[in-house]
Each structure stands twice: as structure tokens, then as C-alpha cells.
Amino acid sequence: EAQVTQNPRYLITVTGKKLTVTCSQNMNHEYMSWYRQDPGLGLRQIYYSMNVEVTDKGDVPEGYKVSRKEKRNFPLILESPSPNQTSLYFCASSLTPPYSYNEQFFGPGTRLTVL
Amino acid sequence: LAKTTQPISMDSYEGQEVNITCSHNNIATNDYITWYQQFPSQGPRFIIQGYKTKVTNEVASLFIPADRKSSTLSLPRVSLSDTAVYYCLAKAAGNKLTFGGGTRVLVKP
């Protein structure tokens, strides 16, 4: 089944404790992206990757890191999480950038709480 | 820099047509406009995508005027299961993506 998977689905952590949220897709997509969703603010892009070893900042990259060492995986790293990073996070992928003619597939989301 | 704006919410009744308009100024000539549907506790799901004029699929239609400064998602004959949040998506500066704030559609019986 074609899908985007994220792990963990739920995470409660404390300020400053490094964490990684994994994202994997099995569709051989080149474009991958991370978003955060907050009440009243909608979906905002954190980082995106056009292909392996090619990553760039979205609208809200502060406090996050990403890597794209292989096509299928695009982990999101919070080196020193803070309470303002408490949010719902979505990973997404598409064959090419979604502003070209292509559907973007979203993962199920990771709900992160930073205490 | 493309900025997308859409109404916060709208109510409808079963069987009616729902039209949601998204404004996206400064959209580039070659970029597509995409609409997504999101249910609570789920990721957004692709509905429809278009470049100009009108696009129709099995669930919706998308109307894009010649100036491409807006687009209108049309949901024909909505049912209770169409209650969701609908987002438009356009390309911002560089290769970034910007979502509209989302329109919460409530379909009443």
C-alpha cells in the first residue's frame, strides 16, 4: 500500500531533550516536506527536500533540523525542544513539487507535547 | 510572495452546493493551485488541482479565472461526511509552499 508513515504518533517530552520524528514513504517520491499545524495558524511548512541531499527552509524552520540521506526517509530533528514547539506535525511527499502537477500525500501526523 | 487567504468557516445543508474561494495574489505563471480536505486527527487529503479555467473530478470542481488571483472550490450536493476543513495551497517564494488558513465547512442535516 502506498503510504507515508510517521513515528512516533504521540510524544510527550521535556524541554531540551533531543528528539527525532521519523518519516518514510514507499512511493519513490522525490519531494518531501514537514509541516506543523497549530490552532488558528493552519499548516505551515518547516522544511522541504527536493531530492536526496537537497533540503531547504520553509516558513518556520527555527529550532528544527532535517536530513535526506536516502530518498524514502526524511527525519525531523529537534535538538533542544521548547514548549512553543508543542504542535501537530505532518510529513508529506509527492513525486515532484506539489505546485507542479502532482498530488501530495500526507502522513497520519505526530502530536508532540513539550513540557 | 504568494499569500493565500480563504474564509474561516461556512455552513451548508445536505444536498446543497458549497463554494469556497481562495485568494492567492502573485502566484507564478506556471504554478498549480491545489485543494485539500482534512478531517479531525487525520492528515490533509488531496481533492483537486488546477492551473486555469475549470477542472472537474469525481468529488469537486475547481474554477480559476484568467488572472489566476483566486480559485473557487465547488463541492456539489454536499453530505454530512463532507464536514471538514478545506485548504488551498499555492507556491510561495522560491520553492516554499503556503497553505491558506483553512475553511471549516459544517454540513447540517
Coordinates of C-alpha atoms in Angstrom, one line a residue:
Chain A
E1 CA 0.0 0.0 0.0
A2 CA 1.3 3.4 -1.0
Q3 CA 1.7 5.5 2.2
V4 CA 3.7 8.0 4.3
T5 CA 4.4 6.7 7.8
Q6 CA 5.5 8.8 10.8
N7 CA 6.8 7.7 14.2
P8 CA 6.0 8.2 16.9
R9 CA 2.4 9.2 16.6
Y10 CA 2.3 10.7 20.0
L11 CA 5.2 12.0 22.1
I12 CA 5.4 13.9 25.4
T13 CA 8.9 15.1 26.2
V14 CA 10.7 17.8 28.3
T15 CA 12.4 20.9 27.3
G16 CA 15.9 20.4 26.0
K17 CA 15.7 16.7 25.4
K18 CA 16.7 16.0 21.8
L19 CA 14.2 14.0 19.7
T20 CA 13.7 12.8 16.2
V21 CA 10.4 12.2 14.4
T22 CA 10.8 9.8 11.5
C23 CA 9.1 9.9 8.2
S24 CA 9.2 7.3 5.5
Q25 CA 7.4 7.0 2.1
N26 CA 7.3 3.9 -0.2
M27 CA 6.3 5.7 -3.4
N28 CA 9.8 6.7 -4.6
H29 CA 8.8 10.3 -4.3
E30 CA 11.5 13.0 -4.8
Y31 CA 9.8 15.8 -2.9
M32 CA 9.2 15.6 0.9
S33 CA 8.1 18.2 3.4
W34 CA 7.4 18.8 7.0
Y35 CA 4.6 20.9 8.3
R36 CA 3.3 21.9 11.7
Q37 CA -0.3 22.6 12.4
D38 CA -1.4 24.9 15.2
P39 CA -4.9 26.1 16.1
G40 CA -5.7 29.3 14.3
L41 CA -2.5 29.2 12.3
G42 CA -3.3 26.4 9.9
L43 CA -0.5 24.4 8.2
R44 CA 3.0 25.9 8.0
Q45 CA 5.9 24.5 6.2
I46 CA 9.0 23.8 8.3
Y47 CA 11.5 22.3 5.8
Y48 CA 11.3 20.6 2.5
S49 CA 13.5 18.5 0.3
M50 CA 13.5 18.4 -3.5
N51 CA 15.6 15.2 -3.6
V52 CA 18.4 13.3 -1.7
E53 CA 20.8 15.6 0.0
V54 CA 18.8 18.7 -1.1
T55 CA 16.9 20.4 1.7
D56 CA 15.7 24.0 2.3
K57 CA 13.9 26.1 4.8
G58 CA 10.2 26.6 4.8
D59 CA 8.3 29.3 6.6
V60 CA 9.1 28.3 10.2
P61 CA 12.5 26.4 10.3
E62 CA 13.8 27.8 13.6
G63 CA 14.5 25.1 16.1
Y64 CA 14.3 22.3 13.6
K65 CA 16.8 20.3 11.5
V66 CA 16.2 17.7 8.8
S67 CA 18.3 15.4 6.7
R68 CA 17.7 13.5 3.5
K69 CA 20.3 10.8 3.1
E70 CA 18.1 8.4 1.2
K71 CA 15.0 9.0 -0.9
R72 CA 12.5 7.3 1.3
N73 CA 13.3 8.9 4.6
F74 CA 13.1 12.5 5.9
P75 CA 13.5 12.7 9.6
L76 CA 12.7 15.9 11.6
I77 CA 15.1 16.6 14.4
L78 CA 14.5 18.9 17.4
E79 CA 17.9 19.4 19.0
S80 CA 16.6 21.2 22.0
P81 CA 12.8 21.2 22.1
S82 CA 10.9 24.1 23.7
P83 CA 7.3 24.4 24.8
N84 CA 6.5 26.6 21.7
Q85 CA 7.2 23.5 19.5
T86 CA 4.2 21.7 21.0
S87 CA 2.2 21.1 17.9
L88 CA 0.8 18.5 15.4
Y89 CA 3.4 17.6 12.8
F90 CA 2.8 16.2 9.4
C91 CA 5.2 14.8 6.9
A92 CA 4.2 14.7 3.2
S93 CA 5.6 13.5 -0.1
S94 CA 5.0 13.9 -3.8
L95 CA 6.6 12.7 -7.0
T96 CA 7.6 16.3 -7.9
P97 CA 6.9 19.5 -6.0
P98 CA 3.2 19.8 -5.4
Y99 CA 2.9 23.2 -7.2
S100 CA 3.6 21.3 -10.3
Y101 CA 1.1 18.7 -11.5
N102 CA 1.3 16.3 -8.6
E103 CA -0.6 15.1 -5.6
Q104 CA 1.0 15.4 -2.2
F105 CA 0.4 12.5 0.2
F106 CA 0.4 13.2 4.0
G107 CA 1.3 11.0 6.9
P108 CA -1.0 10.5 9.8
G109 CA 0.6 13.1 12.0
T110 CA 2.7 13.2 15.2
R111 CA 1.3 15.0 18.2
L112 CA 4.2 16.4 20.2
T113 CA 3.9 18.0 23.6
V114 CA 7.0 19.6 25.1
L115 CA 6.7 20.3 28.8
Chain B
L1 CA 5.5 36.4 -2.3
A2 CA 2.2 34.5 -2.8
K3 CA -0.2 34.8 0.1
T4 CA -3.3 32.7 0.3
T5 CA -6.5 33.8 2.1
Q6 CA -9.8 32.0 2.5
P7 CA -12.9 32.3 4.6
I8 CA -12.7 30.9 8.1
S9 CA -15.9 29.0 8.0
M10 CA -19.2 28.4 6.2
D11 CA -22.3 26.4 7.0
S12 CA -24.4 24.5 4.5
Y13 CA -27.1 21.8 4.3
E14 CA -27.1 18.4 2.8
G15 CA -27.7 18.4 -0.9
Q16 CA -26.6 22.0 -1.4
E17 CA -23.6 23.2 -3.4
V18 CA -20.7 24.7 -1.4
N19 CA -18.3 27.1 -3.0
I20 CA -15.1 28.2 -1.2
T21 CA -12.9 30.9 -2.7
C22 CA -9.2 31.3 -2.0
S23 CA -7.3 34.4 -2.9
H24 CA -3.7 33.9 -4.0
N25 CA -2.0 37.0 -5.3
N26 CA 1.4 36.9 -7.0
I27 CA 1.1 33.3 -8.0
A28 CA 3.6 32.3 -10.6
T29 CA 2.5 31.7 -14.2
N30 CA 3.3 28.0 -14.3
D31 CA 2.2 27.0 -10.8
Y32 CA -0.8 24.9 -10.0
I33 CA -3.3 25.6 -7.3
T34 CA -4.3 22.6 -5.1
W35 CA -7.0 22.0 -2.6
Y36 CA -7.0 19.6 0.3
Q37 CA -9.6 18.2 2.7
Q38 CA -8.8 17.5 6.4
F39 CA -10.8 15.5 8.9
P40 CA -10.0 15.7 12.6
S41 CA -7.0 13.8 13.7
Q42 CA -6.0 13.0 10.1
G43 CA -3.6 14.4 7.6
P44 CA -4.8 16.5 4.7
R45 CA -6.1 14.6 1.7
F46 CA -5.8 15.8 -1.9
I47 CA -9.1 16.8 -3.5
I48 CA -8.3 18.6 -6.8
Q49 CA -5.6 20.6 -8.6
G50 CA -5.8 23.1 -11.4
Y51 CA -3.9 25.5 -13.5
K52 CA -6.5 27.6 -15.3
T53 CA -10.2 27.6 -16.3
K54 CA -12.1 24.7 -14.9
V55 CA -11.1 21.2 -13.6
T56 CA -13.6 18.6 -12.5
N57 CA -13.2 15.2 -10.9
E58 CA -15.5 12.8 -9.2
V59 CA -15.7 14.8 -6.0
A60 CA -15.3 18.5 -6.8
S61 CA -14.8 21.2 -9.4
L62 CA -12.2 23.9 -9.4
F63 CA -12.7 27.3 -11.1
I64 CA -9.7 29.5 -11.9
P65 CA -10.3 32.9 -13.6
A66 CA -7.9 34.1 -16.3
D67 CA -6.0 36.4 -13.9
R68 CA -5.4 33.4 -11.6
K69 CA -5.6 35.6 -8.5
S70 CA -8.2 33.4 -6.9
S71 CA -9.7 30.0 -7.2
T72 CA -13.0 28.5 -6.2
L73 CA -13.5 25.0 -5.0
S74 CA -17.0 23.8 -5.6
L75 CA -18.5 20.8 -3.8
P76 CA -21.7 19.7 -5.4
R77 CA -24.5 18.3 -3.3
V78 CA -22.7 18.0 0.0
S79 CA -23.4 15.3 2.5
L80 CA -22.8 15.2 6.3
S81 CA -19.5 13.4 5.6
D82 CA -18.2 16.5 3.7
T83 CA -17.9 18.3 7.1
A84 CA -14.2 19.0 7.2
V85 CA -11.6 21.8 6.9
Y86 CA -10.6 22.7 3.3
Y87 CA -7.3 24.2 2.5
C88 CA -5.9 25.8 -0.7
L89 CA -2.2 25.5 -1.4
A90 CA 0.0 27.6 -3.6
K91 CA 3.7 28.2 -4.1
A92 CA 5.3 31.0 -2.2
A93 CA 8.7 32.5 -2.7
G94 CA 11.3 30.1 -4.1
N95 CA 10.1 26.6 -3.7
K96 CA 8.2 27.1 -0.4
L97 CA 4.6 26.2 -0.1
T98 CA 1.9 28.3 1.6
F99 CA -1.4 27.0 2.7
G100 CA -4.5 29.2 3.2
G101 CA -5.7 29.3 6.8
G102 CA -8.4 26.7 6.1
T103 CA -12.2 26.9 5.7
R104 CA -14.2 24.9 8.2
V105 CA -17.3 23.6 6.4
L106 CA -20.2 22.4 8.5
V107 CA -22.9 20.4 6.7
K108 CA -26.1 20.3 8.5
P109 CA -28.9 17.7 8.1

